[in-house]
PDB file of C-alpha atoms in Angstrom:
ATOM      1  CA  GLN P 261      10.106  27.620  14.970  1.00  0.00           C
ATOM      2  CA  VAL P 262      10.928  30.041  17.741  1.00  0.00           C
ATOM      3  CA  GLN P 263      11.963  28.585  21.078  1.00  0.00           C
ATOM      4  CA  LEU P 264      12.705  30.358  24.329  1.00  0.00           C
ATOM      5  CA  VAL P 265      14.640  28.536  27.028  1.00  0.00           C
ATOM      6  CA  GLU P 266      15.021  30.061  30.475  1.00  0.00           C
ATOM      7  CA  SER P 267      17.633  29.229  33.072  1.00  0.00           C
ATOM      8  CA  GLY P 268      18.911  30.544  36.377  1.00  0.00           C
ATOM      9  CA  GLY P 269      15.987  30.052  38.724  1.00  0.00           C
ATOM     10  CA  GLY P 270      16.314  28.479  42.131  1.00  0.00           C
ATOM     11  CA  LEU P 271      16.005  28.902  45.866  1.00  0.00           C
ATOM     12  CA  VAL P 272      17.518  31.991  47.460  1.00  0.00           C
ATOM     13  CA  GLN P 273      17.317  33.599  50.883  1.00  0.00           C
ATOM     14  CA  PRO P 274      15.646  37.004  51.364  1.00  0.00           C
ATOM     15  CA  GLY P 275      18.037  39.763  50.385  1.00  0.00           C
ATOM     16  CA  GLY P 276      19.852  37.530  47.948  1.00  0.00           C
ATOM     17  CA  SER P 277      20.306  37.731  44.189  1.00  0.00           C
ATOM     18  CA  LEU P 278      19.612  35.619  41.138  1.00  0.00           C
ATOM     19  CA  ARG P 279      20.238  36.112  37.443  1.00  0.00           C
ATOM     20  CA  LEU P 280      17.790  34.671  34.970  1.00  0.00           C
ATOM     21  CA  SER P 281      18.734  34.081  31.353  1.00  0.00           C
ATOM     22  CA  CYS P 282      16.664  33.312  28.275  1.00  0.00           C
ATOM     23  CA  LEU P 283      17.993  32.081  24.956  1.00  0.00           C
ATOM     24  CA  LEU P 284      15.936  32.575  21.779  1.00  0.00           C
ATOM     25  CA  SER P 285      16.420  30.271  18.825  1.00  0.00           C
ATOM     26  CA  GLY P 286      14.678  29.842  15.503  1.00  0.00           C
ATOM     27  CA  ASP P 287      14.434  33.463  14.425  1.00  0.00           C
ATOM     28  CA  THR P 288      16.273  36.791  14.418  1.00  0.00           C
ATOM     29  CA  PHE P 289      16.554  37.837  18.044  1.00  0.00           C
ATOM     30  CA  ARG P 290      16.979  41.557  17.380  1.00  0.00           C
ATOM     31  CA  LEU P 291      13.517  41.745  15.775  1.00  0.00           C
ATOM     32  CA  TYR P 292      11.825  41.111  19.115  1.00  0.00           C
ATOM     33  CA  ALA P 293      11.230  43.165  22.180  1.00  0.00           C
ATOM     34  CA  MET P 294      11.865  40.865  25.117  1.00  0.00           C
ATOM     35  CA  ALA P 295      10.111  40.650  28.447  1.00  0.00           C
ATOM     36  CA  TRP P 296       9.980  38.774  31.715  1.00  0.00           C
ATOM     37  CA  PHE P 297       6.643  37.916  33.288  1.00  0.00           C
ATOM     38  CA  ARG P 298       5.937  36.142  36.547  1.00  0.00           C
ATOM     39  CA  GLN P 299       3.062  34.374  38.215  1.00  0.00           C
ATOM     40  CA  GLY P 300       3.150  33.848  41.947  1.00  0.00           C
ATOM     41  CA  PRO P 301       0.987  31.473  43.983  1.00  0.00           C
ATOM     42  CA  GLY P 302      -2.626  32.613  43.787  1.00  0.00           C
ATOM     43  CA  LYS P 303      -1.716  35.674  41.746  1.00  0.00           C
ATOM     44  CA  ASP P 304      -2.315  36.836  38.201  1.00  0.00           C
ATOM     45  CA  ARG P 305       0.514  36.837  35.737  1.00  0.00           C
ATOM     46  CA  GLU P 306       2.267  40.209  35.620  1.00  0.00           C
ATOM     47  CA  LEU P 307       4.776  41.908  33.371  1.00  0.00           C
ATOM     48  CA  VAL P 308       7.954  42.364  35.413  1.00  0.00           C
ATOM     49  CA  ALA P 309      10.371  43.957  32.960  1.00  0.00           C
ATOM     50  CA  ALA P 310      10.808  44.543  29.260  1.00  0.00           C
ATOM     51  CA  VAL P 311      13.506  45.756  26.903  1.00  0.00           C
ATOM     52  CA  SER P 312      13.214  47.121  23.380  1.00  0.00           C
ATOM     53  CA  GLN P 313      14.708  45.501  20.303  1.00  0.00           C
ATOM     54  CA  GLY P 314      17.850  47.618  20.456  1.00  0.00           C
ATOM     55  CA  GLY P 315      18.126  47.573  24.216  1.00  0.00           C
ATOM     56  CA  GLY P 316      17.796  51.319  24.609  1.00  0.00           C
ATOM     57  CA  THR P 317      14.399  51.355  26.295  1.00  0.00           C
ATOM     58  CA  THR P 318      13.412  49.397  29.371  1.00  0.00           C
ATOM     59  CA  HIS P 319      10.275  49.102  31.448  1.00  0.00           C
ATOM     60  CA  TYR P 320       9.796  47.797  34.981  1.00  0.00           C
ATOM     61  CA  THR P 321       6.801  47.187  37.156  1.00  0.00           C
ATOM     62  CA  ASP P 322       6.886  49.432  40.215  1.00  0.00           C
ATOM     63  CA  SER P 323       7.562  46.659  42.726  1.00  0.00           C
ATOM     64  CA  VAL P 324      10.923  45.753  41.163  1.00  0.00           C
ATOM     65  CA  LYS P 325      12.271  49.184  40.214  1.00  0.00           C
ATOM     66  CA  GLY P 326      15.719  49.695  41.670  1.00  0.00           C
ATOM     67  CA  ARG P 327      16.139  45.971  42.368  1.00  0.00           C
ATOM     68  CA  PHE P 328      15.828  44.239  38.997  1.00  0.00           C
ATOM     69  CA  THR P 329      17.692  44.984  35.782  1.00  0.00           C
ATOM     70  CA  ILE P 330      16.789  43.644  32.350  1.00  0.00           C
ATOM     71  CA  SER P 331      19.449  43.509  29.654  1.00  0.00           C
ATOM     72  CA  ARG P 332      19.968  41.839  26.312  1.00  0.00           C
ATOM     73  CA  ASP P 333      22.887  40.624  24.245  1.00  0.00           C
ATOM     74  CA  ASN P 334      21.846  40.609  20.597  1.00  0.00           C
ATOM     75  CA  ALA P 335      25.065  38.864  19.597  1.00  0.00           C
ATOM     76  CA  LYS P 336      24.182  35.912  21.849  1.00  0.00           C
ATOM     77  CA  ASN P 337      20.392  35.917  21.348  1.00  0.00           C
ATOM     78  CA  THR P 338      19.989  36.220  25.089  1.00  0.00           C
ATOM     79  CA  VAL P 339      18.063  38.357  27.548  1.00  0.00           C
ATOM     80  CA  HIS P 340      18.884  38.493  31.244  1.00  0.00           C
ATOM     81  CA  LEU P 341      17.072  39.544  34.378  1.00  0.00           C
ATOM     82  CA  GLN P 342      19.345  40.441  37.265  1.00  0.00           C
ATOM     83  CA  MET P 343      17.340  40.299  40.477  1.00  0.00           C
ATOM     84  CA  ASN P 344      18.766  41.811  43.658  1.00  0.00           C
ATOM     85  CA  LYS P 345      17.387  42.312  47.147  1.00  0.00           C
ATOM     86  CA  LEU P 346      14.906  39.517  46.622  1.00  0.00           C
ATOM     87  CA  SER P 347      11.979  39.146  48.987  1.00  0.00           C
ATOM     88  CA  PRO P 348       9.451  36.339  49.520  1.00  0.00           C
ATOM     89  CA  GLU P 349       6.970  38.403  47.489  1.00  0.00           C
ATOM     90  CA  ASP P 350       9.176  37.782  44.444  1.00  0.00           C
ATOM     91  CA  THR P 351       8.524  34.039  44.646  1.00  0.00           C
ATOM     92  CA  ALA P 352       6.965  33.035  41.336  1.00  0.00           C
ATOM     93  CA  LEU P 353       7.332  31.150  38.106  1.00  0.00           C
ATOM     94  CA  TYR P 354       9.207  33.497  35.795  1.00  0.00           C
ATOM     95  CA  TYR P 355       8.563  33.401  32.072  1.00  0.00           C
ATOM     96  CA  CYS P 356      10.567  34.848  29.225  1.00  0.00           C
ATOM     97  CA  ALA P 357       8.560  36.249  26.313  1.00  0.00           C
ATOM     98  CA  ALA P 358       9.250  37.653  22.869  1.00  0.00           C
ATOM     99  CA  THR P 359       7.056  40.088  21.006  1.00  0.00           C
ATOM    100  CA  TYR P 360       7.131  42.091  17.805  1.00  0.00           C
ATOM    101  CA  ALA P 361       5.030  44.893  19.264  1.00  0.00           C
ATOM    102  CA  ASP P 362       2.465  44.153  21.991  1.00  0.00           C
ATOM    103  CA  LEU P 363       4.093  43.497  25.356  1.00  0.00           C
ATOM    104  CA  GLN P 364       0.828  42.328  26.871  1.00  0.00           C
ATOM    105  CA  ASN P 365       0.350  39.714  24.158  1.00  0.00           C
ATOM    106  CA  PRO P 366       3.749  38.227  23.354  1.00  0.00           C
ATOM    107  CA  ASP P 367       4.214  36.112  20.288  1.00  0.00           C
ATOM    108  CA  TYR P 368       6.286  33.469  22.044  1.00  0.00           C
ATOM    109  CA  TRP P 369       6.729  32.181  25.592  1.00  0.00           C
ATOM    110  CA  GLY P 370       9.323  30.123  27.391  1.00  0.00           C
ATOM    111  CA  GLN P 371       8.444  27.250  29.672  1.00  0.00           C
ATOM    112  CA  GLY P 372       9.207  29.151  32.863  1.00  0.00           C
ATOM    113  CA  THR P 373      11.789  28.937  35.619  1.00  0.00           C
ATOM    114  CA  GLN P 374      10.903  28.822  39.306  1.00  0.00           C
ATOM    115  CA  VAL P 375      12.241  31.437  41.706  1.00  0.00           C
ATOM    116  CA  THR P 376      11.668  30.777  45.391  1.00  0.00           C
ATOM    117  CA  VAL P 377      12.727  33.272  48.049  1.00  0.00           C
ATOM    118  CA  SER P 378      12.695  31.720  51.494  1.00  0.00           C
ATOM    119  CA  LEU P 379      14.784  31.157  54.593  1.00  0.00           C
TER     120      LEU P 379
END
């Protein structure tokens, strides 16, 4: 069965950086488009960033463009989210997701990793 395990969350000061990682096991990683979602306190879950199966196409929500970078390593079954210039508004539980086709309805989800941006 497919499992997604995130790592890299934590507490960071405003303006700081974090790198999230997600390891997929149980299936062929390169078959999936990969995405990061987040859900902040009192907010709906939102798609933050996504990358195509081959890595050549990426998508970002407007609020993170220029600050976050999604990348994947198909040899290591891993997707990363590099987050720079973090602000308190980025505080959320971040989820990794894998999908064959529909980014809004992923086939598999990770358990989430908490990112807290605060002084």
